């Protein structure tokens, strides 16, 4: 007997009160987009989303669903008429699908009170049948397989296998953020952390050719393709940063170069975020990781945002845990490919770890950075990915791309 459907459990969504309907609608939409290649029907209600398998192998479907944010758990379910002999047979057959499981427990939820036996009676009748027809034992405390029977008027739902989902919120529920993507290990993980919480990301990269090579863009495209698994449409805007960077290195004392460069990046990011109607800027920074990521540096750098929110999803994460996450989401092998970033090519020998705001303001007066910022904003190019493929890549500014 093959499983009939997958049952998606919402988890954290259930705390959303009046917003729940909108959350469920968003999740159902995202599930349908993700499952389009499988051509399966799905339906949602207050408690679950049901994906009807129609004889399809559940394994690849579950793997895809595990990449959709907002899903807490996925159960493989069989649905039979609410007749005892059918429930018994289906339970045994589900247990047999669980290779290696020897002990079981049966939990019964009797929503339809018309069923002649009570919950305990149903559990005993089904367990007796399983014990009689297979090599199993009952374990009420630590069963290898926990069978759930839910009796509803339209049928009995039987499940014994749950897979954990991504958790978080359905994508698109929380708004949109401008993510600074560098090509290193951290920023793709930061982007994923936001997506998992239902926040749509649009990426921004500062390129400094000829100091940085075109290979960086290929690398970023591979990162976009990897993130595309979690966010179906994703775009990257590339800003020409070379002139601004040259002006910084010509006018600012070496220890302050990184601080001023970061201040320029944030100015540009906030301008782009406002233009794209994003609600915040996000970075892959982690407190204490490098000189520009001390609390003192962050404060001086963030000053230019003028109260526009700056998010740092990884701010208290250890590098090892970031690396582990990047391996899990498939960006690690891309991130470790050698590349040059504008932050590393001119790395000062002794960068300032506790920069002073007054000094930053003083150095910034030495050149017309606003003109260079405006020039930079005019040279934006956009790369778009959808369903793992590059769909649009042009040298003009696409302010009105599909959101
Ligand atoms: P990552 O692994 O993400 O590169 P990192 O630890 O190497 O991070 P930095 O290079 O200091 O840290 O950069 C900190 C953050 O600043 C990055 O996570 C990213 O969000 C942003 N950033 C740095 N360089 C660029 C760039 N060239 N374009 C866009 N964002 C950048
Ligand atoms: Mg970096």
CSV table of C-alpha atoms and ligand atoms in Angstrom, one decimal:
chain,number,residue,atom,x,y,z
A,1,UNK,CA,0.0,0.0,0.0
A,2,UNK,CA,1.4,3.4,-1.0
A,3,UNK,CA,1.1,6.6,1.1
A,4,UNK,CA,-1.7,8.8,-0.2
A,5,UNK,CA,-0.6,12.3,0.9
A,6,UNK,CA,1.8,14.4,2.8
A,7,UNK,CA,0.5,16.5,5.6
A,8,UNK,CA,2.3,19.8,6.3
A,9,UNK,CA,2.3,21.1,9.9
A,10,UNK,CA,2.6,24.9,10.4
A,11,UNK,CA,4.4,25.0,13.7
A,12,UNK,CA,5.2,28.6,14.7
A,13,UNK,CA,2.4,29.9,12.4
A,14,UNK,CA,-0.1,28.7,14.9
A,15,UNK,CA,0.8,31.6,17.2
A,16,UNK,CA,-0.1,34.2,14.6
A,17,UNK,CA,-3.7,34.8,15.7
A,18,UNK,CA,-5.6,36.9,13.2
A,19,UNK,CA,-2.8,36.9,10.7
A,20,UNK,CA,-2.9,33.1,10.4
A,21,UNK,CA,-5.0,33.1,7.3
A,22,UNK,CA,-2.6,35.3,5.4
A,23,UNK,CA,0.3,33.1,6.6
A,24,UNK,CA,-1.4,30.0,5.5
A,25,UNK,CA,-2.3,31.5,2.1
A,26,UNK,CA,1.3,32.6,1.6
A,27,UNK,CA,2.6,29.2,2.5
A,28,UNK,CA,0.2,27.4,0.3
A,29,UNK,CA,1.3,29.6,-2.6
A,30,UNK,CA,5.0,28.9,-1.9
A,31,UNK,CA,4.3,25.2,-1.6
A,32,UNK,CA,2.5,25.2,-5.0
A,33,UNK,CA,5.4,27.1,-6.6
A,34,UNK,CA,8.0,24.6,-5.2
A,35,UNK,CA,6.0,21.5,-6.2
A,36,UNK,CA,5.1,22.7,-9.7
A,37,UNK,CA,7.6,20.4,-11.4
A,38,UNK,CA,5.9,17.4,-9.6
A,39,UNK,CA,2.4,18.3,-10.9
A,40,UNK,CA,0.7,17.4,-7.6
A,41,UNK,CA,-2.5,18.8,-6.2
A,42,UNK,CA,-2.5,20.5,-2.8
A,43,UNK,CA,-5.1,21.9,-0.4
A,44,UNK,CA,-4.8,24.0,2.7
A,45,UNK,CA,-6.9,24.5,5.8
A,46,UNK,CA,-6.5,26.1,9.2
A,47,UNK,CA,-4.4,23.2,10.5
A,48,UNK,CA,-2.5,21.7,7.7
A,49,UNK,CA,-1.6,21.7,4.0
A,50,UNK,CA,-2.3,18.4,2.2
A,51,UNK,CA,-0.2,17.3,-0.8
A,52,UNK,CA,-1.9,14.5,-2.7
A,53,UNK,CA,0.7,12.1,-4.0
A,54,UNK,CA,-1.4,10.2,-6.6
A,55,UNK,CA,1.0,7.3,-6.5
A,56,UNK,CA,4.2,9.5,-6.7
A,57,UNK,CA,7.3,8.6,-4.6
A,58,UNK,CA,7.1,10.8,-1.5
A,59,UNK,CA,10.9,11.1,-1.1
A,60,UNK,CA,11.8,13.8,-3.7
A,61,UNK,CA,8.6,15.7,-2.8
A,62,UNK,CA,9.6,15.8,0.9
A,63,UNK,CA,13.2,16.8,0.0
A,64,UNK,CA,11.8,19.8,-1.9
A,65,UNK,CA,9.3,20.7,0.8
A,66,UNK,CA,12.2,20.8,3.3
A,67,UNK,CA,13.5,23.8,1.4
A,68,UNK,CA,10.3,25.8,1.9
A,69,UNK,CA,10.3,28.2,4.9
A,70,UNK,CA,7.3,28.2,7.2
A,71,UNK,CA,7.0,24.3,7.3
A,72,UNK,CA,7.6,22.8,10.7
A,73,UNK,CA,7.0,19.1,10.0
A,74,UNK,CA,5.9,16.9,7.1
A,75,UNK,CA,4.1,13.6,7.8
A,76,UNK,CA,3.6,10.8,5.3
A,77,UNK,CA,0.0,9.9,5.5
A,78,UNK,CA,-2.4,7.1,4.4
A,79,UNK,CA,-6.1,7.8,4.3
A,80,UNK,CA,-8.6,5.0,4.5
A,81,UNK,CA,-12.3,4.7,5.2
A,82,UNK,CA,-13.0,4.6,8.9
A,83,UNK,CA,-13.4,0.9,9.1
A,84,UNK,CA,-11.3,-1.1,11.6
A,85,UNK,CA,-10.0,-3.8,9.2
A,86,UNK,CA,-8.8,-1.1,6.8
A,87,UNK,CA,-7.1,0.9,9.6
A,88,UNK,CA,-5.4,-2.2,10.8
A,89,UNK,CA,-4.0,-3.2,7.4
A,90,UNK,CA,-2.9,0.4,6.6
A,91,UNK,CA,-1.1,0.7,9.9
A,92,UNK,CA,0.8,-2.5,9.4
A,93,UNK,CA,1.7,-1.5,5.9
A,94,UNK,CA,3.0,1.9,7.0
A,95,UNK,CA,5.1,0.2,9.7
A,96,UNK,CA,6.6,-2.1,7.1
A,97,UNK,CA,7.7,1.0,5.1
A,98,UNK,CA,9.8,2.1,8.1
A,99,UNK,CA,12.8,-0.1,7.5
A,100,UNK,CA,14.3,-1.4,10.7
A,101,UNK,CA,11.7,-0.1,13.1
A,102,UNK,CA,10.8,-2.8,15.6
A,103,UNK,CA,8.9,-1.1,18.4
A,104,UNK,CA,5.8,1.1,18.0
A,105,UNK,CA,3.2,3.1,19.9
A,106,UNK,CA,-0.2,4.1,18.7
A,107,UNK,CA,-1.8,7.5,19.4
A,108,UNK,CA,-5.4,8.0,18.5
A,109,UNK,CA,-7.3,11.2,18.0
A,110,UNK,CA,-11.0,10.4,17.7
A,111,UNK,CA,-12.4,13.6,16.1
A,112,UNK,CA,-15.5,11.8,14.9
A,113,UNK,CA,-17.1,10.6,18.1
A,114,UNK,CA,-19.5,8.3,16.1
A,115,UNK,CA,-16.8,5.6,15.7
A,116,UNK,CA,-18.0,2.7,17.9
A,117,UNK,CA,-14.7,2.1,19.9
A,118,UNK,CA,-13.2,4.8,22.1
A,119,UNK,CA,-9.5,5.9,21.5
A,120,UNK,CA,-8.1,3.3,23.9
A,121,UNK,CA,-10.2,0.6,22.3
A,122,UNK,CA,-9.0,1.6,18.8
A,123,UNK,CA,-5.3,1.7,19.9
A,124,UNK,CA,-5.6,-1.8,21.4
A,125,UNK,CA,-7.4,-3.3,18.4
A,126,UNK,CA,-4.8,-1.9,15.9
A,127,UNK,CA,-1.8,-2.8,18.1
A,128,UNK,CA,-3.2,-6.4,18.5
A,129,UNK,CA,-3.4,-6.8,14.7
A,130,UNK,CA,0.1,-5.5,14.2
A,131,UNK,CA,1.5,-7.8,16.9
A,132,UNK,CA,-0.3,-10.7,15.3
A,133,UNK,CA,0.9,-10.1,11.8
A,134,UNK,CA,4.4,-8.8,12.2
A,135,UNK,CA,7.6,-9.0,14.2
A,136,UNK,CA,7.0,-5.9,16.4
A,137,UNK,CA,6.7,-5.0,20.0
A,138,UNK,CA,4.8,-2.2,21.8
A,139,UNK,CA,6.9,0.5,23.5
A,140,UNK,CA,5.0,3.3,25.1
A,141,UNK,CA,8.0,5.4,26.2
A,142,UNK,CA,10.6,5.3,23.4
A,143,UNK,CA,9.0,3.7,20.4
A,144,UNK,CA,11.0,3.6,17.2
A,145,UNK,CA,7.8,4.4,15.3
A,146,UNK,CA,4.9,6.4,16.6
A,147,UNK,CA,1.8,5.8,14.7
A,148,UNK,CA,-0.8,8.6,14.7
A,149,UNK,CA,-4.4,7.7,13.8
A,150,UNK,CA,-6.8,10.6,13.3
A,151,UNK,CA,-10.5,9.7,12.8
A,152,UNK,CA,-12.5,12.3,11.0
A,153,UNK,CA,-15.9,11.9,9.4
A,154,UNK,CA,-14.3,11.8,5.9
A,155,UNK,CA,-11.8,9.1,6.8
A,156,UNK,CA,-9.0,7.9,9.0
A,157,UNK,CA,-5.6,9.5,8.6
A,158,UNK,CA,-2.7,7.3,9.5
A,159,UNK,CA,0.9,8.5,9.8
A,160,UNK,CA,4.0,7.2,11.4
A,161,UNK,CA,6.8,9.2,9.8
A,162,UNK,CA,7.6,12.8,10.3
A,163,UNK,CA,10.4,14.8,8.7
A,164,UNK,CA,11.5,18.2,10.1
A,165,UNK,CA,11.0,21.2,7.8
A,166,UNK,CA,12.9,24.5,7.7
A,167,UNK,CA,10.7,26.1,10.3
A,168,UNK,CA,10.4,29.9,10.3
A,169,UNK,CA,7.8,31.9,8.3
A,170,UNK,CA,6.5,31.7,4.8
A,171,UNK,CA,8.6,33.8,2.4
A,172,UNK,CA,7.1,37.1,1.6
A,173,UNK,CA,5.2,37.7,4.8
A,174,UNK,CA,7.7,40.0,6.5
A,175,UNK,CA,8.8,42.3,3.7
A,176,UNK,CA,11.9,42.8,1.8
A,177,UNK,CA,15.5,43.5,2.8
A,178,UNK,CA,18.6,44.7,0.8
A,179,UNK,CA,21.3,42.1,1.5
A,180,UNK,CA,25.0,43.0,1.1
A,181,UNK,CA,26.5,39.9,-0.6
A,182,UNK,CA,30.3,39.7,-0.8
A,183,UNK,CA,31.0,36.2,-2.0
A,184,UNK,CA,32.5,35.1,1.3
A,185,UNK,CA,31.1,32.5,3.6
A,186,UNK,CA,29.1,34.7,5.9
A,187,UNK,CA,26.8,36.8,3.7
A,188,UNK,CA,25.0,33.9,1.9
A,189,UNK,CA,24.3,32.3,5.3
A,190,UNK,CA,23.0,35.6,6.6
A,191,UNK,CA,20.7,35.8,3.4
A,192,UNK,CA,19.5,32.3,4.1
A,193,UNK,CA,18.7,33.1,7.8
A,194,UNK,CA,16.5,36.0,6.6
A,195,UNK,CA,14.7,34.0,4.0
A,196,UNK,CA,14.0,31.3,6.5
A,197,UNK,CA,12.3,33.9,8.7
A,198,UNK,CA,10.0,34.9,5.7
A,199,UNK,CA,12.0,37.9,4.6
A,200,UNK,CA,12.6,38.3,0.9
A,201,UNK,CA,16.2,39.4,0.1
A,202,UNK,CA,17.5,41.5,-2.8
A,203,UNK,CA,21.3,41.4,-3.0
A,204,UNK,CA,23.8,44.1,-3.6
A,205,UNK,CA,27.5,43.7,-4.4
A,206,UNK,CA,30.2,46.3,-4.6
A,207,UNK,CA,32.6,45.4,-7.4
A,208,UNK,CA,36.0,47.0,-7.8
A,209,UNK,CA,37.3,46.1,-11.3
A,210,UNK,CA,40.1,45.7,-12.3
A,211,UNK,CA,41.2,45.1,-8.6
A,212,UNK,CA,38.5,42.4,-8.4
A,213,UNK,CA,38.0,40.0,-11.4
A,214,UNK,CA,34.9,39.1,-13.4
A,215,UNK,CA,35.2,35.6,-11.7
A,216,UNK,CA,33.7,37.2,-8.6
A,217,UNK,CA,30.5,37.8,-10.6
A,218,UNK,CA,30.4,34.1,-11.7
A,219,UNK,CA,30.9,33.1,-8.1
A,220,UNK,CA,28.0,35.4,-7.0
A,221,UNK,CA,25.8,33.9,-9.7
A,222,UNK,CA,26.5,30.4,-8.3
A,223,UNK,CA,25.6,31.7,-4.8
A,224,UNK,CA,22.4,33.2,-6.2
A,225,UNK,CA,21.5,29.8,-7.9
A,226,UNK,CA,22.0,28.1,-4.5
A,227,UNK,CA,19.9,30.7,-2.6
A,228,UNK,CA,17.3,30.4,-5.4
A,229,UNK,CA,16.3,27.0,-3.9
A,230,UNK,CA,14.9,28.9,-0.9
A,231,UNK,CA,13.7,32.0,-2.6
A,232,UNK,CA,12.3,31.4,-6.1
A,233,UNK,CA,13.1,34.8,-7.6
A,234,UNK,CA,16.3,36.5,-6.5
A,235,UNK,CA,18.2,39.5,-7.9
A,236,UNK,CA,21.6,40.9,-7.4
A,237,UNK,CA,22.5,44.5,-8.2
A,238,UNK,CA,26.2,45.2,-8.8
A,239,UNK,CA,27.6,48.6,-8.1
A,240,UNK,CA,30.8,49.9,-9.6
A,241,UNK,CA,32.8,50.8,-6.5
A,242,UNK,CA,36.3,51.3,-7.9
A,243,UNK,CA,36.4,55.2,-8.2
A,244,UNK,CA,35.0,55.6,-4.7
A,245,UNK,CA,37.5,53.1,-3.4
A,246,UNK,CA,40.4,54.8,-5.2
A,247,UNK,CA,39.3,58.2,-3.7
A,248,UNK,CA,39.2,56.7,-0.2
A,249,UNK,CA,42.7,55.3,-0.5
A,250,UNK,CA,44.0,58.6,-1.9
A,251,UNK,CA,42.6,60.7,0.9
A,252,UNK,CA,42.2,58.7,4.0
A,253,UNK,CA,44.9,57.5,6.4
A,254,UNK,CA,45.4,53.8,6.0
A,255,UNK,CA,44.1,52.6,9.4
A,256,UNK,CA,40.8,54.4,8.7
A,257,UNK,CA,40.3,53.2,5.1
A,258,UNK,CA,38.1,50.2,5.9
A,259,UNK,CA,35.9,52.2,8.3
A,260,UNK,CA,35.3,54.9,5.6
A,261,UNK,CA,34.8,52.3,2.9
A,262,UNK,CA,32.2,50.6,5.1
A,263,UNK,CA,30.5,53.9,5.7
A,264,UNK,CA,30.3,54.5,1.9
A,265,UNK,CA,28.9,51.0,1.4
A,266,UNK,CA,26.2,51.6,4.0
A,267,UNK,CA,25.3,55.0,2.4
A,268,UNK,CA,25.0,53.3,-1.0
A,269,UNK,CA,23.1,50.3,0.5
A,270,UNK,CA,20.6,52.6,2.2
A,271,UNK,CA,20.1,54.6,-1.0
A,272,UNK,CA,19.5,51.4,-3.0
A,273,UNK,CA,17.2,50.0,-0.3
A,274,UNK,CA,15.0,53.1,-0.3
A,275,UNK,CA,14.9,53.1,-4.1
A,276,UNK,CA,13.9,49.4,-4.2
A,277,UNK,CA,11.4,49.9,-1.3
A,278,UNK,CA,13.2,47.5,1.0
A,279,UNK,CA,12.6,47.9,4.7
A,280,UNK,CA,16.2,47.3,5.9
A,281,UNK,CA,19.8,46.7,4.9
A,282,UNK,CA,21.4,43.4,6.0
A,283,UNK,CA,25.0,42.3,6.2
A,284,UNK,CA,26.9,39.1,7.1
A,285,UNK,CA,28.8,40.7,9.9
A,286,UNK,CA,29.5,38.9,13.2
A,287,UNK,CA,30.6,40.8,16.2
A,288,UNK,CA,34.4,40.7,16.8
A,289,UNK,CA,35.2,38.7,13.6
A,290,UNK,CA,37.4,41.4,12.1
A,291,UNK,CA,38.5,45.0,12.8
A,292,UNK,CA,35.4,46.5,11.2
A,293,UNK,CA,33.1,44.3,13.2
A,294,UNK,CA,33.9,45.5,16.7
A,295,UNK,CA,31.0,47.2,18.4
A,296,UNK,CA,32.9,50.5,18.2
A,297,UNK,CA,33.4,50.1,14.4
A,298,UNK,CA,29.8,49.1,13.8
A,299,UNK,CA,28.5,52.1,15.7
A,300,UNK,CA,30.7,54.5,13.7
A,301,UNK,CA,29.8,52.8,10.4
A,302,UNK,CA,26.1,52.6,11.1
A,303,UNK,CA,25.9,56.3,11.9
A,304,UNK,CA,25.6,57.0,8.2
A,305,UNK,CA,22.4,55.0,8.0
A,306,UNK,CA,20.6,57.8,9.8
A,307,UNK,CA,18.1,55.4,11.6
A,308,UNK,CA,17.5,53.2,8.6
A,309,UNK,CA,17.5,49.7,10.0
A,310,UNK,CA,20.7,47.6,9.6
A,311,UNK,CA,20.2,43.9,10.3
A,312,UNK,CA,23.0,41.6,11.2
A,313,UNK,CA,21.5,38.1,11.4
A,314,UNK,CA,24.8,36.5,12.2
A,315,UNK,CA,26.0,39.0,14.8
A,316,UNK,CA,26.4,36.5,17.6
A,317,UNK,CA,27.1,33.4,15.6
A,318,UNK,CA,30.4,31.5,15.9
A,319,UNK,CA,32.4,31.1,12.6
A,320,UNK,CA,32.2,27.3,13.0
A,321,UNK,CA,28.4,27.4,13.2
A,322,UNK,CA,28.3,29.7,10.2
A,323,UNK,CA,30.5,27.3,8.2
A,324,UNK,CA,28.3,24.4,9.2
A,325,UNK,CA,25.2,26.2,8.0
A,326,UNK,CA,26.9,27.2,4.7
A,327,UNK,CA,27.6,23.5,4.1
A,328,UNK,CA,24.0,22.6,4.8
A,329,UNK,CA,22.6,25.2,2.4
A,330,UNK,CA,25.1,24.4,-0.3
A,331,UNK,CA,27.0,27.7,-0.5
A,332,UNK,CA,30.2,26.6,1.3
A,333,UNK,CA,32.0,25.1,-1.7
A,334,UNK,CA,31.2,28.1,-3.7
A,335,UNK,CA,32.2,30.6,-1.0
A,336,UNK,CA,35.7,29.1,-0.5
A,337,UNK,CA,36.7,29.4,-4.1
A,338,UNK,CA,39.5,31.9,-4.1
A,339,UNK,CA,38.4,35.5,-4.9
A,340,UNK,CA,39.3,39.1,-4.2
A,341,UNK,CA,36.9,41.3,-2.4
A,342,UNK,CA,37.2,45.1,-2.2
A,343,UNK,CA,37.7,44.7,1.5
A,344,UNK,CA,40.6,42.4,1.2
A,345,UNK,CA,42.6,43.7,-1.7
A,346,UNK,CA,43.6,46.9,0.1
A,347,UNK,CA,43.6,45.5,3.6
A,348,UNK,CA,45.4,47.9,5.9
A,349,UNK,CA,48.3,46.5,8.0
A,350,UNK,CA,46.8,47.9,11.2
A,351,UNK,CA,43.1,48.7,10.7
A,352,UNK,CA,41.5,50.8,13.4
A,353,UNK,CA,39.4,48.7,15.7
A,354,UNK,CA,38.1,51.6,17.7
A,355,UNK,CA,37.5,54.3,15.2
A,356,UNK,CA,36.3,57.8,16.2
A,357,UNK,CA,33.4,59.4,14.5
A,358,UNK,CA,35.0,62.9,14.5
A,359,UNK,CA,38.0,61.6,12.7
A,360,UNK,CA,35.8,59.8,10.1
A,361,UNK,CA,33.9,63.1,9.5
A,362,UNK,CA,37.2,65.0,9.1
A,363,UNK,CA,38.7,62.5,6.5
A,364,UNK,CA,35.4,62.5,4.6
A,365,UNK,CA,35.7,66.2,4.1
A,366,UNK,CA,38.8,65.7,2.1
A,367,UNK,CA,37.0,64.5,-1.1
A,368,UNK,CA,33.7,64.9,-2.8
A,369,UNK,CA,32.3,61.5,-1.9
A,370,UNK,CA,28.7,62.5,-2.6
A,371,UNK,CA,29.5,63.0,-6.3
A,372,UNK,CA,31.2,59.6,-6.4
A,373,UNK,CA,28.2,57.9,-4.6
A,374,UNK,CA,25.8,59.4,-7.2
A,375,UNK,CA,28.0,58.1,-10.0
A,376,UNK,CA,28.1,54.7,-8.4
A,377,UNK,CA,24.3,54.6,-8.1
A,378,UNK,CA,24.0,55.4,-11.8
A,379,UNK,CA,26.2,52.5,-12.9
A,380,UNK,CA,24.1,49.7,-11.3
A,381,UNK,CA,23.7,46.4,-13.3
A,382,UNK,CA,21.2,43.8,-12.4
A,383,UNK,CA,21.3,40.0,-12.5
A,384,UNK,CA,18.1,38.0,-11.9
A,385,UNK,CA,17.7,34.3,-11.1
A,386,UNK,CA,14.4,32.3,-11.1
A,387,UNK,CA,14.1,28.6,-10.6
A,388,UNK,CA,17.9,28.2,-10.5
A,389,UNK,CA,18.4,29.8,-13.9
A,390,UNK,CA,19.6,33.3,-14.9
A,391,UNK,CA,16.6,35.0,-16.4
A,392,UNK,CA,17.7,38.6,-17.0
A,393,UNK,CA,21.1,40.2,-16.9
A,394,UNK,CA,21.5,43.7,-18.3
A,395,UNK,CA,23.6,46.7,-17.9
A,396,UNK,CA,20.9,49.1,-17.0
A,397,UNK,CA,19.0,49.9,-13.8
A,398,UNK,CA,15.9,47.8,-13.4
A,399,UNK,CA,14.1,49.6,-10.7
A,400,UNK,CA,10.8,47.8,-11.4
A,401,UNK,CA,11.7,44.2,-11.6
A,402,UNK,CA,9.2,41.6,-10.5
A,403,UNK,CA,9.1,41.8,-6.7
B,1,LIG,P1,31.7,37.4,4.2
B,1,LIG,O1,32.1,36.0,4.4
B,1,LIG,O2,30.3,37.5,4.0
B,1,LIG,O3,32.5,38.0,3.0
B,1,LIG,P2,33.5,38.5,6.1
B,1,LIG,O4,33.6,37.9,7.4
B,1,LIG,O5,34.6,38.2,5.1
B,1,LIG,O6,32.1,38.2,5.5
B,1,LIG,P3,33.8,41.3,5.5
B,1,LIG,O7,34.5,41.0,4.2
B,1,LIG,O8,34.4,42.2,6.5
B,1,LIG,O9,33.4,40.0,6.4
B,1,LIG,O10,32.4,41.8,5.2
B,1,LIG,C1,31.4,41.9,6.1
B,1,LIG,C2,30.0,42.1,5.4
B,1,LIG,O11,30.0,43.2,4.6
B,1,LIG,C3,29.8,40.9,4.5
B,1,LIG,O12,29.2,39.8,5.1
B,1,LIG,C4,28.8,41.6,3.5
B,1,LIG,O13,27.5,41.6,4.0
B,1,LIG,C5,29.4,43.0,3.4
B,1,LIG,N1,30.4,43.1,2.3
B,1,LIG,C6,31.7,43.0,2.3
B,1,LIG,N2,32.2,43.2,1.1
B,1,LIG,C7,31.2,43.4,0.2
B,1,LIG,C8,31.1,43.6,-1.2
B,1,LIG,N3,32.1,43.7,-2.0
B,1,LIG,N4,29.8,43.8,-1.7
B,1,LIG,C9,28.7,43.7,-0.9
B,1,LIG,N5,28.8,43.5,0.4
B,1,LIG,C10,30.0,43.3,1.0
B,2,LIG,MG1,34.0,39.3,2.9
